[in-house]
Coordinates of C-alpha atoms in Angstrom, one line a residue:
C1 CA -25.7 -14.0 48.0
S2 CA -26.4 -10.6 46.4
L3 CA -24.7 -8.9 49.4
H4 CA -21.7 -11.2 49.0
G5 CA -21.6 -10.3 45.3
F6 CA -21.8 -6.6 46.1
D7 CA -18.9 -7.0 48.6
A8 CA -16.9 -9.0 46.0
G9 CA -17.5 -6.2 43.4
E10 CA -16.4 -3.5 45.8
D11 CA -13.2 -5.5 46.6
L12 CA -12.5 -5.9 42.8
V13 CA -13.0 -2.2 42.2
G14 CA -10.8 -1.4 45.1
S15 CA -8.0 -3.7 44.1
L16 CA -8.1 -2.5 40.5
A17 CA -8.0 1.2 41.7
S18 CA -4.8 0.5 43.6
M19 CA -3.0 -0.8 40.5
S20 CA -1.0 1.2 38.0
T21 CA -2.7 2.1 34.7
N22 CA -1.1 -0.7 32.6
E23 CA -1.7 -3.3 35.2
R24 CA -5.3 -2.2 35.6
I25 CA -5.9 -2.4 31.8
K26 CA -4.5 -5.9 31.6
A27 CA -6.4 -7.1 34.6
I28 CA -9.7 -5.8 33.2
Q29 CA -9.0 -7.4 29.9
K30 CA -8.4 -10.8 31.5
L31 CA -11.7 -10.8 33.5
P32 CA -14.1 -13.5 32.3
E33 CA -16.9 -11.0 31.7
T34 CA -18.8 -9.6 28.7
M35 CA -17.5 -6.4 27.1
R36 CA -20.4 -4.4 28.5
K37 CA -19.6 -5.6 32.0
K38 CA -15.9 -4.8 31.6
R39 CA -16.8 -1.2 30.5
E40 CA -19.0 -0.8 33.6
I41 CA -16.1 -2.1 35.9
R42 CA -13.7 0.3 34.2
N43 CA -16.0 3.3 34.7
E44 CA -16.5 2.3 38.4
V45 CA -12.7 2.1 38.9
L46 CA -12.2 5.5 37.3
K47 CA -14.8 7.0 39.6
E48 CA -13.1 5.3 42.6
I49 CA -9.7 6.8 41.6
T50 CA -11.3 10.3 41.2
K51 CA -13.0 9.9 44.6
K52 CA -9.8 8.9 46.4
S53 CA -7.8 11.7 44.8
R54 CA -10.4 14.3 46.1
H55 CA -10.2 13.0 49.7
R56 CA -6.4 13.2 49.8
G57 CA -5.0 16.3 51.6
A58 CA -6.0 19.7 50.4
R59 CA -8.4 20.3 47.6
P60 CA -6.4 20.4 44.3
S61 CA -6.4 23.5 42.2
C62 CA -8.8 24.2 39.3
C63 CA -6.0 23.6 36.8
T64 CA -5.1 20.2 38.3
E65 CA -8.7 19.1 38.2
C66 CA -9.1 20.2 34.6
L67 CA -5.9 18.3 33.6
R68 CA -7.0 15.2 35.5
G69 CA -10.5 15.4 33.9
A70 CA -9.0 15.9 30.4
A71 CA -6.7 12.9 31.0
V72 CA -9.6 10.6 32.1
S73 CA -11.7 11.8 29.1
F74 CA -8.8 11.2 26.7
Q75 CA -8.3 7.7 28.1
R76 CA -12.0 6.9 27.7
F77 CA -11.9 8.3 24.2
G78 CA -8.9 6.2 23.4
H79 CA -10.6 3.0 24.6
T80 CA -13.8 3.8 22.6
L81 CA -11.7 4.6 19.5
S82 CA -9.8 1.4 19.6
E83 CA -13.0 -0.6 19.9
Y84 CA -14.5 1.2 16.9
F85 CA -11.2 0.6 14.9
Q86 CA -11.5 -3.2 15.6
Q87 CA -15.0 -3.1 14.3
L88 CA -13.9 -1.2 11.2
Q89 CA -11.4 -3.9 10.1
I90 CA -13.4 -4.9 7.1
W91 CA -11.6 -8.2 6.5
H92 CA -11.6 -9.4 10.1
K93 CA -15.0 -10.9 9.7
S94 CA -14.3 -12.1 6.2
L95 CA -11.2 -14.0 7.4
K96 CA -13.2 -15.7 10.1
I97 CA -15.9 -16.8 7.6
I98 CA -13.3 -18.1 5.1
G99 CA -11.5 -20.1 7.8
A100 CA -14.7 -21.6 9.1
E101 CA -16.0 -22.6 5.6
F102 CA -12.8 -23.6 3.7
G103 CA -10.2 -24.3 6.4
T104 CA -6.7 -23.0 7.0
S105 CA -5.3 -23.9 3.6
V106 CA -7.5 -21.4 1.7
L107 CA -7.4 -18.9 4.7
S108 CA -3.6 -18.8 4.4
Y109 CA -3.9 -17.2 0.9
F110 CA -6.2 -14.4 2.2
V111 CA -4.0 -13.8 5.2
F112 CA -1.0 -13.5 2.9
L113 CA -2.9 -11.1 0.6
K114 CA -3.8 -8.9 3.6
W115 CA -0.2 -8.8 4.7
L116 CA 1.0 -7.7 1.3
L117 CA -1.7 -5.0 1.2
N118 CA -0.3 -3.6 4.5
F119 CA 3.2 -3.8 3.0
N120 CA 2.3 -1.7 0.0
V121 CA 0.4 0.9 2.2
F122 CA 3.7 1.4 4.1
S123 CA 5.8 1.7 1.0
F124 CA 3.4 4.1 -0.6
L125 CA 3.3 6.4 2.4
I126 CA 7.1 6.6 2.6
N127 CA 7.5 7.3 -1.1
F128 CA 4.7 9.8 -1.2
G129 CA 5.8 11.7 1.8
F130 CA 9.5 12.0 1.1
I131 CA 9.7 12.0 -2.8
T132 CA 6.3 13.0 -4.3
V133 CA 5.2 15.8 -1.9
P134 CA 8.5 17.8 -2.3
Q135 CA 8.3 17.4 -6.1
F136 CA 4.9 19.1 -6.1
L137 CA 6.6 22.3 -4.9
A138 CA 8.9 22.3 -7.9
A139 CA 6.6 20.8 -10.5
E140 CA 6.0 22.6 -13.8
P141 CA 2.5 22.6 -15.3
N142 CA 1.6 19.6 -17.6
N143 CA 0.8 20.7 -21.1
L144 CA -0.2 17.3 -22.4
S145 CA -3.9 16.4 -22.9
F146 CA -5.6 13.6 -21.1
T147 CA -7.5 11.1 -23.3
G148 CA -8.2 8.3 -21.0
L149 CA -6.0 5.7 -22.8
E150 CA -3.3 6.7 -20.4
L151 CA -5.0 4.7 -17.7
F152 CA -4.1 1.5 -19.6
T153 CA -0.8 2.4 -21.3
G154 CA 0.7 4.7 -18.6
A155 CA 2.1 6.9 -21.4
G156 CA 0.9 10.3 -22.7
Y157 CA -0.3 12.6 -20.0
F158 CA 1.2 10.5 -17.2
Q159 CA 4.6 10.8 -18.7
Q160 CA 4.8 14.4 -17.3
T161 CA 3.6 13.6 -13.8
V162 CA 5.0 12.4 -10.5
L163 CA 4.2 8.8 -11.5
Y164 CA 7.5 8.3 -13.2
Y165 CA 11.2 8.9 -12.5
G166 CA 11.8 11.2 -15.5
F167 CA 9.5 13.9 -14.1
Y168 CA 11.5 14.5 -10.9
T169 CA 14.0 17.4 -10.7
N170 CA 17.7 17.2 -9.9
A171 CA 17.7 20.6 -8.3
T172 CA 17.7 21.4 -4.6
I173 CA 14.1 22.5 -3.8
S174 CA 13.9 25.7 -1.8
K175 CA 10.8 28.0 -1.7
I176 CA 12.4 30.7 0.5
E177 CA 15.8 32.3 -0.4
S178 CA 18.5 31.5 2.2
G179 CA 15.9 29.2 3.9
P180 CA 15.9 25.4 4.3
S181 CA 16.5 23.4 1.1
Y182 CA 15.6 19.9 0.1
N183 CA 18.1 17.9 -2.0
M184 CA 15.9 15.7 -4.3
Q185 CA 18.8 13.5 -5.4
L186 CA 19.6 12.4 -1.8
A187 CA 15.9 12.3 -0.9
Y188 CA 15.2 10.0 -3.8
I189 CA 18.0 7.5 -3.3
F190 CA 17.8 7.4 0.5
T191 CA 14.0 7.0 0.5
V192 CA 14.2 4.1 -1.9
G193 CA 17.1 2.6 0.0
I194 CA 15.5 3.0 3.4
N195 CA 12.3 1.5 2.0
F196 CA 14.1 -1.6 0.9
V197 CA 16.0 -1.9 4.2
I198 CA 12.8 -1.7 6.2
C199 CA 11.0 -4.2 3.9
F200 CA 14.0 -6.5 4.3
L201 CA 13.8 -6.3 8.1
I202 CA 10.0 -6.7 8.1
L203 CA 10.3 -9.8 5.9
L204 CA 13.0 -11.3 8.2
F205 CA 11.1 -10.6 11.4
S206 CA 7.8 -11.9 9.9
M207 CA 9.5 -15.1 8.7
A208 CA 11.2 -15.6 12.0
K209 CA 7.9 -15.0 13.9
S210 CA 6.0 -17.3 11.6
F211 CA 8.7 -20.0 11.7
Y212 CA 8.7 -19.9 15.5
R213 CA 4.9 -20.1 15.8
N214 CA 4.5 -22.9 13.2
F215 CA 7.7 -25.0 13.4
S216 CA 9.4 -24.6 16.8
N217 CA 6.7 -23.5 19.3
P218 CA 6.3 -26.1 22.1
Q219 CA 2.7 -25.1 22.5
A220 CA 1.9 -26.5 19.0
Y221 CA 2.3 -30.0 20.4
S222 CA -0.2 -29.5 23.1
W223 CA -2.6 -27.5 21.0
N224 CA -4.8 -30.5 20.1
A225 CA -5.8 -31.1 23.7
S226 CA -6.3 -27.5 24.6
K227 CA -8.4 -27.1 21.4
L228 CA -11.0 -29.5 22.9
L229 CA -10.8 -28.4 26.5
C230 CA -10.1 -24.6 26.5
T231 CA -10.9 -23.1 23.1
W232 CA -14.6 -22.1 23.5
D233 CA -15.1 -18.4 24.3
F234 CA -18.0 -18.1 26.7
N235 CA -18.4 -14.4 26.1
I236 CA -19.9 -15.1 22.7
S237 CA -23.7 -14.6 22.9
N238 CA -24.6 -13.7 19.3
E239 CA -26.2 -16.6 17.4
K240 CA -24.3 -16.0 14.2
A241 CA -21.0 -15.7 16.0
V242 CA -21.7 -19.0 17.9
K243 CA -22.4 -20.9 14.6
L244 CA -19.3 -19.4 13.0
K245 CA -17.2 -20.4 16.0
Q246 CA -18.6 -23.9 15.9
K247 CA -17.8 -24.3 12.2
N248 CA -14.3 -22.9 12.7
L249 CA -13.6 -25.4 15.5
S250 CA -15.1 -28.3 13.6
T251 CA -12.9 -27.6 10.6
Q252 CA -9.8 -27.3 12.8
I253 CA -10.5 -30.6 14.5
K254 CA -11.0 -32.3 11.2
E255 CA -7.7 -31.0 10.0
D256 CA -5.9 -32.2 13.1
L257 CA -7.5 -35.7 12.9
T258 CA -6.4 -35.9 9.2
E259 CA -2.9 -35.0 10.3
L260 CA -2.9 -37.7 13.0
H261 CA -4.4 -40.5 10.8
K262 CA -2.1 -40.2 7.7
E263 CA -2.2 -43.3 5.6
V264 CA 1.2 -44.4 4.3
Q265 CA 0.7 -46.2 1.0
N266 CA 3.0 -49.0 0.1
F267 CA 3.7 -49.4 -3.6
S268 CA 5.2 -52.3 -5.5
V269 CA 8.4 -51.9 -7.5
T270 CA 6.5 -51.6 -10.8
E271 CA 4.2 -48.9 -9.4
R272 CA 7.1 -47.0 -8.0
V273 CA 8.9 -47.0 -11.4
L274 CA 5.7 -45.9 -13.1
R275 CA 5.2 -43.1 -10.7
V276 CA 8.8 -41.9 -11.1
A277 CA 8.4 -42.0 -14.9
I278 CA 5.2 -39.9 -14.7
H279 CA 6.9 -37.4 -12.4
F280 CA 9.9 -37.2 -14.7
L281 CA 7.8 -36.6 -17.8
V282 CA 5.6 -34.0 -16.1
W283 CA 8.7 -32.1 -15.0
V284 CA 10.2 -32.2 -18.5
A285 CA 6.8 -30.9 -19.8
S286 CA 6.7 -28.2 -17.1
L287 CA 10.3 -26.9 -17.7
G288 CA 9.9 -27.1 -21.4
T289 CA 6.8 -25.0 -21.3
A290 CA 8.5 -22.4 -19.0
G291 CA 11.5 -22.3 -21.3
A292 CA 9.3 -21.8 -24.4
A293 CA 7.3 -19.0 -22.6
C294 CA 10.6 -17.2 -21.6
T295 CA 11.9 -17.4 -25.2
G296 CA 8.7 -16.0 -26.6
V297 CA 8.7 -13.1 -24.1
Y298 CA 12.3 -12.3 -24.9
F299 CA 11.9 -12.1 -28.7
L300 CA 8.6 -10.2 -28.3
S301 CA 10.2 -7.6 -26.0
I302 CA 13.1 -7.1 -28.5
N303 CA 10.7 -6.7 -31.4
N304 CA 8.5 -4.4 -29.3
L305 CA 11.4 -2.0 -28.6
E306 CA 12.5 -1.9 -32.2
L307 CA 9.0 -1.0 -33.4
F308 CA 8.7 1.6 -30.6
M309 CA 12.0 3.3 -31.5
K310 CA 11.0 3.4 -35.2
G311 CA 7.7 5.1 -34.4
Y312 CA 4.1 4.5 -35.7
R313 CA 1.9 6.2 -38.2
N314 CA -0.7 7.3 -35.7
D315 CA -1.2 7.4 -31.9
Q316 CA -3.7 4.4 -31.9
E317 CA -1.0 2.1 -33.3
N318 CA 1.4 3.4 -30.7
Q319 CA -1.0 2.7 -27.9
A320 CA -1.9 -0.8 -29.2
A321 CA 1.8 -1.7 -29.6
M322 CA 2.5 -0.7 -25.9
L323 CA 0.0 -3.2 -24.7
V324 CA 1.3 -6.2 -26.8
L325 CA 4.1 -7.2 -24.4
P326 CA 2.1 -7.0 -21.1
V327 CA -0.9 -8.7 -22.6
I328 CA 1.1 -11.7 -24.0
T329 CA 3.1 -11.9 -20.8
S330 CA 0.0 -11.9 -18.5
L331 CA -1.7 -14.4 -20.9
L332 CA 1.2 -16.8 -20.5
N333 CA 1.3 -16.2 -16.7
T334 CA -2.5 -17.0 -16.5
L335 CA -2.9 -20.0 -18.8
I336 CA 0.3 -22.0 -18.1
P337 CA -0.5 -22.3 -14.3
F338 CA -3.8 -24.0 -15.3
F339 CA -1.7 -26.4 -17.4
F340 CA 0.6 -27.0 -14.4
S341 CA -2.4 -27.8 -12.2
W342 CA -3.7 -30.3 -14.7
L343 CA -0.3 -32.0 -14.8
G344 CA -0.3 -32.1 -11.0
H345 CA -3.6 -34.1 -11.1
L346 CA -1.9 -36.7 -13.4
E347 CA 0.8 -37.3 -10.8
K348 CA -1.7 -38.4 -8.1
F349 CA 0.1 -37.2 -5.0
Q350 CA -0.7 -38.8 -1.7
T351 CA -1.6 -35.5 0.1
P352 CA -2.9 -32.2 -1.1
G353 CA 0.1 -30.5 0.5
Q354 CA 2.5 -32.3 -1.8
H355 CA 0.4 -31.3 -4.8
I356 CA 0.3 -27.6 -3.8
Y357 CA 4.0 -27.3 -3.0
V358 CA 5.1 -29.0 -6.3
T359 CA 2.7 -26.8 -8.3
I360 CA 4.0 -23.7 -6.4
T361 CA 7.6 -24.7 -7.3
R362 CA 6.7 -25.0 -11.0
N363 CA 4.9 -21.7 -11.0
I364 CA 7.7 -19.9 -9.2
I365 CA 10.2 -21.2 -11.9
L366 CA 7.9 -19.9 -14.6
K367 CA 7.1 -16.5 -13.2
M368 CA 10.6 -15.7 -11.9
S369 CA 12.1 -16.8 -15.2
I370 CA 9.8 -14.4 -17.1
V371 CA 10.7 -11.6 -14.6
G372 CA 14.4 -12.4 -15.1
I373 CA 14.0 -12.2 -18.9
L374 CA 12.2 -8.8 -18.6
C375 CA 14.9 -7.5 -16.2
Y376 CA 17.6 -8.5 -18.7
Y377 CA 15.7 -6.7 -21.4
W378 CA 15.3 -3.5 -19.3
L379 CA 18.8 -3.3 -17.9
N380 CA 20.8 -4.5 -21.0
I381 CA 18.7 -3.4 -24.0
V382 CA 16.4 -0.5 -23.0
A383 CA 19.0 1.1 -20.8
T384 CA 21.5 1.2 -23.7
S385 CA 18.9 2.3 -26.3
E386 CA 18.8 5.7 -27.8
S387 CA 15.8 6.8 -25.8
Q388 CA 15.9 10.2 -24.1
C389 CA 14.7 8.8 -20.8
W390 CA 15.0 5.0 -20.5
E391 CA 14.0 5.0 -16.8
T392 CA 10.5 6.3 -17.7
L393 CA 10.2 3.6 -20.4
V394 CA 11.0 0.9 -17.9
G395 CA 8.5 2.5 -15.4
Q396 CA 5.8 2.5 -18.1
D397 CA 6.5 -1.1 -19.0
I398 CA 6.1 -2.1 -15.3
Y399 CA 3.0 0.0 -14.9
R400 CA 1.4 -1.8 -17.9
L401 CA 2.5 -5.2 -16.6
V402 CA 1.0 -4.5 -13.1
L403 CA -2.3 -3.2 -14.6
V404 CA -2.8 -6.0 -17.2
D405 CA -1.8 -8.6 -14.6
F406 CA -4.5 -7.2 -12.3
I407 CA -7.1 -7.4 -15.1
F408 CA -6.1 -10.9 -15.9
C409 CA -6.4 -11.8 -12.2
L410 CA -10.0 -10.7 -12.2
L411 CA -10.7 -12.5 -15.5
G412 CA -9.1 -15.6 -14.1
S413 CA -11.6 -15.6 -11.2
F414 CA -14.4 -15.2 -13.8
F415 CA -13.4 -17.8 -16.3
G416 CA -11.5 -20.2 -14.0
E417 CA -14.1 -20.3 -11.2
F418 CA -17.4 -18.8 -12.3
L419 CA -17.7 -20.5 -15.7
R420 CA -16.3 -23.7 -14.2
R421 CA -19.2 -23.6 -11.6
I422 CA -21.7 -23.0 -14.4
I423 CA -20.3 -26.0 -16.4
G424 CA -20.1 -28.2 -13.3
T425 CA -23.7 -27.5 -12.2
T426 CA -25.4 -27.5 -15.6
V427 CA -23.5 -29.2 -18.4
C428 CA -21.2 -31.7 -16.7
V429 CA -22.6 -32.5 -13.3
N430 CA -20.0 -35.1 -12.6
V431 CA -17.3 -32.4 -12.7
G432 CA -18.8 -30.6 -9.7
L433 CA -17.8 -27.3 -8.2
P434 CA -14.1 -26.2 -8.5
E435 CA -11.7 -26.0 -5.6
F436 CA -9.8 -22.8 -4.9
D437 CA -6.3 -23.1 -6.6
I438 CA -4.0 -21.9 -3.8
A439 CA -0.8 -22.4 -5.7
R440 CA -1.8 -20.4 -8.7
N441 CA -3.3 -17.5 -6.7
V442 CA -0.4 -17.2 -4.3
L443 CA 2.1 -17.1 -7.2
D444 CA 0.1 -14.4 -8.8
L445 CA 0.5 -12.3 -5.6
I446 CA 4.3 -12.9 -5.5
Y447 CA 4.7 -12.1 -9.1
A448 CA 2.7 -8.8 -8.7
Q449 CA 4.7 -7.8 -5.6
T450 CA 8.0 -8.6 -7.4
L451 CA 7.0 -6.2 -10.2
T452 CA 6.1 -3.5 -7.7
W453 CA 9.4 -3.8 -5.9
I454 CA 11.3 -3.5 -9.2
G455 CA 9.2 -0.5 -10.2
I456 CA 9.7 1.5 -7.0
L457 CA 12.9 3.1 -8.4
F458 CA 11.3 3.9 -11.8
S459 CA 7.8 4.7 -10.6
P460 CA 7.7 5.8 -6.9
L461 CA 3.9 5.7 -6.7
L462 CA 3.6 2.1 -8.0
P463 CA 3.0 0.7 -4.4
G464 CA -0.1 2.9 -4.2
I465 CA -1.5 1.4 -7.5
Q466 CA -0.7 -2.1 -6.3
M467 CA -2.4 -1.3 -2.9
I468 CA -5.6 -0.5 -4.7
A469 CA -5.3 -3.6 -6.9
F470 CA -4.8 -5.9 -3.9
F471 CA -7.7 -4.3 -2.1
I472 CA -10.0 -5.1 -5.0
V473 CA -8.6 -8.6 -5.5
F474 CA -9.2 -9.4 -1.8
F475 CA -13.0 -8.9 -2.1
V476 CA -13.3 -10.2 -5.7
K477 CA -11.6 -13.5 -4.6
K478 CA -13.7 -13.7 -1.5
V479 CA -16.9 -13.3 -3.4
S480 CA -15.8 -15.8 -6.1
L481 CA -14.7 -18.3 -3.4
M482 CA -17.9 -18.1 -1.4
R483 CA -20.2 -18.4 -4.5
N484 CA -18.2 -20.6 -7.0
C485 CA -15.9 -22.9 -5.0
Q486 CA -16.3 -25.8 -2.7
P487 CA -14.2 -26.6 0.4
P488 CA -11.2 -28.9 -0.2
R489 CA -12.3 -32.5 -0.7
K490 CA -9.4 -33.6 1.6
V491 CA -9.3 -31.6 4.8
W492 CA -5.7 -31.0 5.9
R493 CA -3.8 -28.8 8.2
T494 CA -1.5 -26.0 6.8
T495 CA 0.1 -24.3 9.8
Q496 CA 3.4 -24.0 7.9
M497 CA 2.0 -22.7 4.6
T498 CA 2.1 -19.0 5.4
T499 CA 5.8 -19.3 6.4
S500 CA 6.4 -21.0 3.0
F501 CA 4.7 -18.1 1.2
M502 CA 6.9 -15.5 3.1
F503 CA 10.0 -17.5 2.3
L504 CA 9.1 -17.6 -1.4
L505 CA 8.5 -13.8 -1.3
F506 CA 11.9 -13.3 0.3
C507 CA 13.8 -15.8 -1.9
P508 CA 13.9 -15.6 -4.9
S509 CA 11.6 -12.6 -5.2
F510 CA 13.0 -10.0 -2.8
L511 CA 16.6 -11.0 -3.1
G512 CA 16.3 -11.0 -6.9
V513 CA 14.8 -7.5 -6.8
L514 CA 17.8 -6.3 -4.6
S515 CA 20.1 -7.6 -7.3
V516 CA 18.3 -5.7 -10.0
I517 CA 18.2 -2.5 -8.0
G518 CA 21.9 -2.9 -7.1
V519 CA 22.9 -3.2 -10.8
T520 CA 20.7 -0.1 -11.7
V521 CA 22.2 2.0 -8.9
W522 CA 25.8 1.1 -9.1
R523 CA 26.4 0.1 -12.8
L524 CA 24.0 1.8 -15.2
K525 CA 24.4 5.4 -16.4
P526 CA 21.3 7.5 -15.8
S527 CA 19.6 9.4 -18.7
E528 CA 21.2 12.7 -19.6
G529 CA 17.9 14.6 -20.1
C530 CA 15.6 13.5 -17.3
G531 CA 15.3 12.4 -13.7
P532 CA 17.0 13.5 -10.4
F533 CA 20.3 11.8 -11.4
R534 CA 20.8 13.3 -14.9
G535 CA 24.4 14.1 -15.7
L536 CA 25.9 11.7 -13.2
S537 CA 28.0 8.6 -14.0
S538 CA 25.7 6.4 -11.8
I539 CA 22.9 6.9 -9.3
Y540 CA 25.3 6.0 -6.5
A541 CA 27.6 8.9 -7.5
A542 CA 25.1 11.3 -5.8
V543 CA 26.0 9.7 -2.5
S544 CA 29.8 9.9 -3.2
E545 CA 29.5 13.6 -4.1
W546 CA 27.5 14.3 -0.9
I547 CA 30.2 12.6 1.2
Q548 CA 32.8 14.8 -0.4
I549 CA 30.9 17.8 0.6
L550 CA 30.5 16.5 4.2
E551 CA 34.3 16.1 4.5
S552 CA 34.6 19.9 4.8
Y553 CA 32.4 20.0 7.9
T554 CA 33.8 19.1 11.2
A555 CA 30.4 18.1 12.7
S556 CA 29.9 15.5 10.0
K557 CA 33.2 13.7 10.3
W558 CA 31.5 10.7 11.9
V559 CA 29.2 10.2 8.9
V560 CA 32.3 10.3 6.6
W561 CA 34.1 7.7 8.9
V562 CA 31.0 5.4 8.9
Y563 CA 30.8 5.6 5.1
H564 CA 34.5 5.0 4.4
N565 CA 35.1 2.3 7.1
L566 CA 31.8 0.4 7.0
I567 CA 29.4 1.1 4.1
A568 CA 32.2 1.3 1.4
R569 CA 34.0 -1.8 2.7
E570 CA 33.2 -5.3 1.5
L571 CA 34.8 -6.7 4.6
F572 CA 32.1 -5.2 6.8
F573 CA 29.3 -6.8 4.9
F574 CA 31.2 -10.1 4.9
I575 CA 31.6 -10.1 8.7
L576 CA 28.0 -9.1 9.1
S577 CA 26.8 -12.0 6.9
V578 CA 29.0 -14.4 8.8
I579 CA 27.5 -13.2 12.1
V580 CA 24.0 -13.6 10.8
L581 CA 24.8 -17.2 9.5
I582 CA 26.2 -18.1 12.9
V583 CA 23.1 -16.8 14.7
I584 CA 20.9 -18.7 12.3
Y585 CA 22.9 -21.9 12.9
L586 CA 22.7 -21.5 16.7
Y587 CA 19.0 -20.8 16.5
W588 CA 18.5 -23.9 14.4
Q589 CA 20.4 -26.1 16.9
I590 CA 18.2 -24.7 19.7
I591 CA 15.1 -25.6 17.8
Q592 CA 16.3 -29.1 17.1
A593 CA 17.1 -29.6 20.8
R594 CA 13.7 -28.3 21.8
K595 CA 12.0 -30.7 19.4
T596 CA 14.0 -33.6 20.8
M597 CA 13.1 -32.6 24.4
I598 CA 9.4 -32.2 23.5
K599 CA 9.4 -35.7 21.8
R600 CA 10.9 -37.3 24.9
L601 CA 8.5 -35.5 27.3
H602 CA 5.6 -36.6 25.0
E603 CA 6.8 -40.3 25.2
Q604 CA 7.0 -40.0 29.0
I605 CA 3.4 -38.7 29.1
I606 CA 2.3 -41.7 27.0
N607 CA 4.1 -44.1 29.3

């Protein structure tokens, strides 16, 4: 038997050595062996390849041997590095633990948070590389003193730094005379524009991928059977990993069983009328609360601007007044969702999914209405004020809103979950441990990301600040979840929840932000004394002037043609939108046909 195994091993190594590099890597990955055994097989294959190359023809030159050895060493280093990078993904293990303990509903929040974190890393790197780094070369020394209050207000010392729009120059940066130059106006508008275009494409691709995986993938219908028969990974040998995998599978099977055994409750006419009346009253209370909150934010912002323009007797009053608007706004965004959750419990929905989706809808109405009021205040009141640099004022407002919202998010975990656990385990034992509020926490993320997107034009480094905030929130929420919360009382499957989160992030959040940025770029006049677009009639005028310069160069005629015939024409975007809608319609029809075919095949299997 051992001799037979030895021959089989030699045959395996020989067959792998005859493959191409990509085929060999895929074949080794698919082997049902442990990682240590796979590494040993890979090393044997590389030795076999080296041995065969030495026996072929004449002895290769020293240079060829050195290059081949360097290539093999580099390949081994790459494999080792990729393995270490997989181990360094600090949230990989955390996500597995959360999914095993609390199910896919709570896990979807943390997956969404990780996705947003990667989003902000990408935006920060683009802005820092193409806007901030060139500005460092032309930056003048900052003469303002740093007191520490700037970390909370965003004003003072930070006002003369690369954090805000007003600090950036409108000149062409060139360190060497008659050398290469860097047009800051074009760099600023193209970097922000390309950033939004890439974000738009990533959002569309992610939504389409998630939609296909959770709504239209035929494998989803046969997943229940394969989960029982083919899911277990026999390479797992660590005891902790085995227990975690068992918990994860147990939770998934419970979710699938709950999905299969849904109970449809039949209500009498009186009960239906009563339920409709309760839903109606709750919606009236929710919309009335959201309207009152928006009215309060509007009048507070108007009053705050008037006080700011008049000035204060000392710097402390000035700093305190700057924090009034973000504190009140964040307080409303934190307390009202708790009220919405309480109203949702009064409605007594049949499934947890209905409760979560309705609460998310009410929260999105509240938060997007408040953001809409703030955008109206910034674009119609602050932009027309007598301020020397209204863009920096808007950037400071958004910085304070992001920072205070982050602080209130941490306080919400403390008061909403930690104190609730203390009360539920000591004072009122009948209350019990709290459940993780998915709707409220998801809408907090969407609200924070919306502010970040709006602030990119006025504060290019804002994605970096939000990146740090999301990183801290991930681990604070994870610790709070594991220590203070209990798993959902009703286990249910949420394969489509991440897709819903992405859709809410896209519409109304991202599309609303594009509208705000469009009005700012095309309609509003930039400040006369600050920023890269000072002295222009609009931010977009920088592009028009650049096109006029390109018209005098023969090599750039194609750029001018693309601008005049495509970008500057509404007809082009209309035709493009029609094509996209047609593709979406065809794709939807294909999905419906697949679902019908899968349903018929499923019926045939039952028969």
